[in-house]
């Protein structure tokens, strides 16, 4: 057995089905499109976890936008953030005077987005907001909340829809809870 069947074997529970995610992403896109009517936005994808969410969100939005990408990593292959945020790729476009929306897959300790919002604010955008698919407020270590949030979820190890374990599971179309035996001992 290989591929998605193999991955599904390591999932104890489907937390968010593909249908539920798609419905919520459309709602977020509608809300953002209303809020930014008449404005041009830069939708910023935080690689790699946000890639799937970003692609669905962008296609459901109905306003003019430019897309840009930033590579950021704070976890590496570990389960807990190191608190050190590493930029592997910066944006290509200038955001000075522009409306920026950060698309992120998950807010956990909040360290990554705290660091990122401070960095991007120093570049003087017209506005800066966070759109996060998943929020785990129980794990927060900084005072930060997303402006747009897809789902508040419990403190469980989730993968799929962009979220990984050791670089895998990102291509599952749903968000599932990884069985502890898969990651225990790592
Ligand atoms: C994940 C996620 C966020 C960050 C959230 O990235 O995509 O960027 O962790 O955690 P925090 O709120 O505790 O800072 P990760 O470092 O796993 O990289 P990836 O997106 O490439 O998987």
Coordinates of C-alpha atoms and ligand atoms in Angstrom, one line a residue:
X1 CA 0.0 0.0 0.0
X2 CA 1.4 3.4 -0.9
X3 CA 0.3 7.0 -1.5
X4 CA -2.9 8.4 0.0
X5 CA -4.1 5.1 1.3
X6 CA -0.9 4.6 3.2
X7 CA -1.2 8.2 4.7
X8 CA -4.8 7.6 5.6
X9 CA -3.8 4.6 7.6
X10 CA -1.8 6.9 9.9
X11 CA -4.7 9.3 10.6
X12 CA -6.7 8.6 13.7
X13 CA -9.5 11.1 13.0
X14 CA -10.5 13.4 10.1
X15 CA -10.8 16.7 11.9
X16 CA -12.0 18.8 8.9
X17 CA -13.3 17.2 5.7
X18 CA -12.5 18.4 2.3
X19 CA -16.1 19.7 1.8
X20 CA -16.0 21.6 5.1
X21 CA -12.6 23.2 4.3
X22 CA -13.7 24.2 0.8
X23 CA -16.9 25.8 2.1
X24 CA -15.1 27.8 4.8
X25 CA -12.3 28.9 2.3
X26 CA -15.1 30.3 0.0
X27 CA -16.6 32.2 3.0
X28 CA -13.2 33.7 3.9
X29 CA -12.6 34.7 0.3
X30 CA -16.0 36.3 0.0
X31 CA -15.4 38.2 3.3
X32 CA -12.0 39.4 2.2
X33 CA -13.3 40.4 -1.3
X34 CA -16.0 42.5 0.4
X35 CA -13.5 44.1 2.8
X36 CA -11.0 45.0 0.1
X37 CA -13.5 46.0 -2.6
X38 CA -11.8 48.6 -4.9
X39 CA -8.4 48.0 -3.4
X40 CA -5.5 46.1 -4.9
X41 CA -4.0 43.6 -2.5
X42 CA -0.9 41.6 -2.2
X43 CA -1.7 38.1 -1.1
X44 CA 1.3 36.6 0.5
X45 CA 1.8 32.9 0.8
X46 CA 3.9 31.6 3.6
X47 CA 5.7 28.6 2.3
X48 CA 5.4 25.8 2.6
X49 CA 2.4 25.0 4.8
X50 CA 0.1 27.6 3.3
X51 CA 0.5 26.6 -0.3
X52 CA -2.7 24.6 -0.7
X53 CA -4.9 27.1 1.3
X54 CA -3.3 30.0 -0.6
X55 CA -4.1 28.5 -4.0
X56 CA -7.8 27.8 -3.1
X57 CA -8.2 31.2 -1.3
X58 CA -6.8 33.2 -4.2
X59 CA -9.0 31.5 -6.7
X60 CA -12.1 32.1 -4.7
X61 CA -11.3 35.8 -4.2
X62 CA -12.9 38.2 -6.7
X63 CA -10.7 41.3 -6.4
X64 CA -7.5 42.4 -8.1
X65 CA -4.4 41.0 -6.5
X66 CA -0.8 40.2 -6.8
X67 CA 0.6 37.1 -5.4
X68 CA 3.9 36.8 -3.6
X69 CA 5.7 34.1 -1.7
X70 CA 7.9 34.0 1.4
X71 CA 9.7 30.9 2.6
X72 CA 9.6 30.7 6.4
X73 CA 10.4 27.9 8.8
X74 CA 10.5 27.7 12.5
X75 CA 9.9 24.0 13.1
X76 CA 12.1 22.2 10.7
X77 CA 11.2 18.5 11.3
X78 CA 10.5 19.1 15.0
X79 CA 7.0 19.1 16.6
X80 CA 7.7 22.2 18.7
X81 CA 8.8 25.6 17.5
X82 CA 12.4 26.5 18.1
X83 CA 11.4 30.1 18.4
X84 CA 13.9 30.9 15.7
X85 CA 12.4 31.9 12.4
X86 CA 14.4 31.2 9.4
X87 CA 13.7 33.0 6.1
X88 CA 14.6 30.9 3.1
X89 CA 13.0 33.1 0.5
X90 CA 11.9 36.8 0.8
X91 CA 9.2 38.5 -1.2
X92 CA 10.0 39.7 -4.7
X93 CA 7.7 42.8 -4.6
X94 CA 7.8 45.9 -2.6
X95 CA 4.9 46.2 -0.2
X96 CA 5.4 49.9 0.7
X97 CA 2.0 51.6 0.6
X98 CA 0.2 48.4 -0.4
X99 CA -2.5 46.3 1.2
X100 CA -1.0 43.0 2.3
X101 CA -2.8 39.9 3.4
X102 CA -0.7 37.1 4.8
X103 CA -2.1 33.7 4.0
X104 CA -1.0 31.1 6.6
X105 CA -2.0 27.6 7.3
X106 CA -1.8 27.5 11.1
X107 CA -1.1 29.7 14.1
X108 CA 0.3 27.8 17.0
X109 CA 2.6 29.5 19.4
X110 CA 2.2 32.6 17.3
X111 CA 6.0 33.2 17.2
X112 CA 6.2 32.9 13.4
X113 CA 3.5 35.4 12.7
X114 CA 4.7 37.8 15.4
X115 CA 8.1 37.8 13.9
X116 CA 6.7 38.1 10.4
X117 CA 4.2 40.9 11.1
X118 CA 7.0 43.0 12.8
X119 CA 9.3 42.5 9.8
X120 CA 6.6 43.3 7.2
X121 CA 5.3 46.4 9.2
X122 CA 8.8 47.8 9.0
X123 CA 8.4 47.9 5.2
X124 CA 5.5 50.3 5.6
X125 CA 2.5 48.6 3.9
X126 CA -0.8 50.6 3.7
X127 CA -2.3 47.8 5.8
X128 CA -1.3 44.3 7.0
X129 CA -3.7 41.5 7.9
X130 CA -3.4 37.8 8.7
X131 CA -5.7 35.2 7.2
X132 CA -5.1 31.9 8.9
X133 CA -6.9 28.7 8.1
X134 CA -6.3 27.0 11.5
X135 CA -5.8 28.5 14.9
X136 CA -4.7 26.6 18.0
X137 CA -5.2 29.3 20.7
X138 CA -4.3 26.9 23.5
X139 CA -0.7 26.9 22.3
X140 CA -0.3 30.6 22.1
X141 CA 2.9 32.1 23.5
X142 CA 2.5 35.6 22.1
X143 CA -0.4 38.1 22.0
X144 CA -1.5 37.7 18.4
X145 CA -4.8 36.8 16.7
X146 CA -5.6 36.3 13.1
X147 CA -7.8 38.9 11.4
X148 CA -9.5 36.1 9.4
X149 CA -9.6 32.6 10.8
X150 CA -11.0 29.5 9.2
X151 CA -11.3 27.2 12.1
X152 CA -10.3 27.1 15.8
X153 CA -8.9 23.7 16.5
X154 CA -7.9 21.7 19.6
X155 CA -4.3 21.1 20.5
X156 CA -3.8 18.0 18.3
X157 CA -1.1 17.1 15.9
X158 CA -2.7 17.8 12.5
X159 CA -1.6 17.2 9.0
X160 CA -3.0 17.5 5.5
X161 CA -4.2 20.4 3.3
X162 CA -0.7 21.8 3.3
X163 CA 0.4 20.8 6.9
X164 CA 3.1 18.2 7.1
X165 CA 4.9 15.8 9.3
X166 CA 8.6 15.5 8.2
X167 CA 7.6 17.0 4.8
X168 CA 4.9 14.5 4.1
X169 CA 1.1 14.4 4.3
X170 CA 0.7 17.9 2.8
X171 CA -1.3 16.6 -0.2
X172 CA -4.1 15.1 1.8
X173 CA -7.2 17.0 0.8
X174 CA -8.5 17.1 4.4
X175 CA -7.1 18.0 7.8
X176 CA -6.5 14.9 10.0
X177 CA -5.0 14.0 13.3
X178 CA -1.8 12.0 13.0
X179 CA -1.6 8.9 15.1
X180 CA 0.8 9.4 18.0
X181 CA 2.8 6.2 17.2
X182 CA 3.8 7.8 13.9
X183 CA 5.7 10.7 15.5
X184 CA 6.5 9.4 19.0
X185 CA 10.2 8.8 19.4
X186 CA 11.0 11.4 16.8
Ligands
LIG1 C1 4.3 26.1 10.6 C2 3.2 26.9 10.0 C3 3.5 28.3 10.5 C4 4.1 28.0 11.8 C5 3.1 28.2 13.0 O1 5.5 26.2 9.7 O2 3.2 26.9 8.6 O3 4.3 29.0 9.7 O4 4.6 26.6 11.8 O5 3.7 27.9 14.2 P1 3.9 29.0 15.3 O6 2.6 29.8 15.5 O7 4.2 28.1 16.6 O8 5.1 29.9 15.0 P2 6.7 25.2 9.7 O9 7.8 25.8 10.5 O10 6.3 23.9 10.2 O11 7.1 25.2 8.2 P3 6.2 24.8 6.9 O12 5.1 25.8 6.7 O13 7.2 24.8 5.8 O14 5.7 23.4 7.2

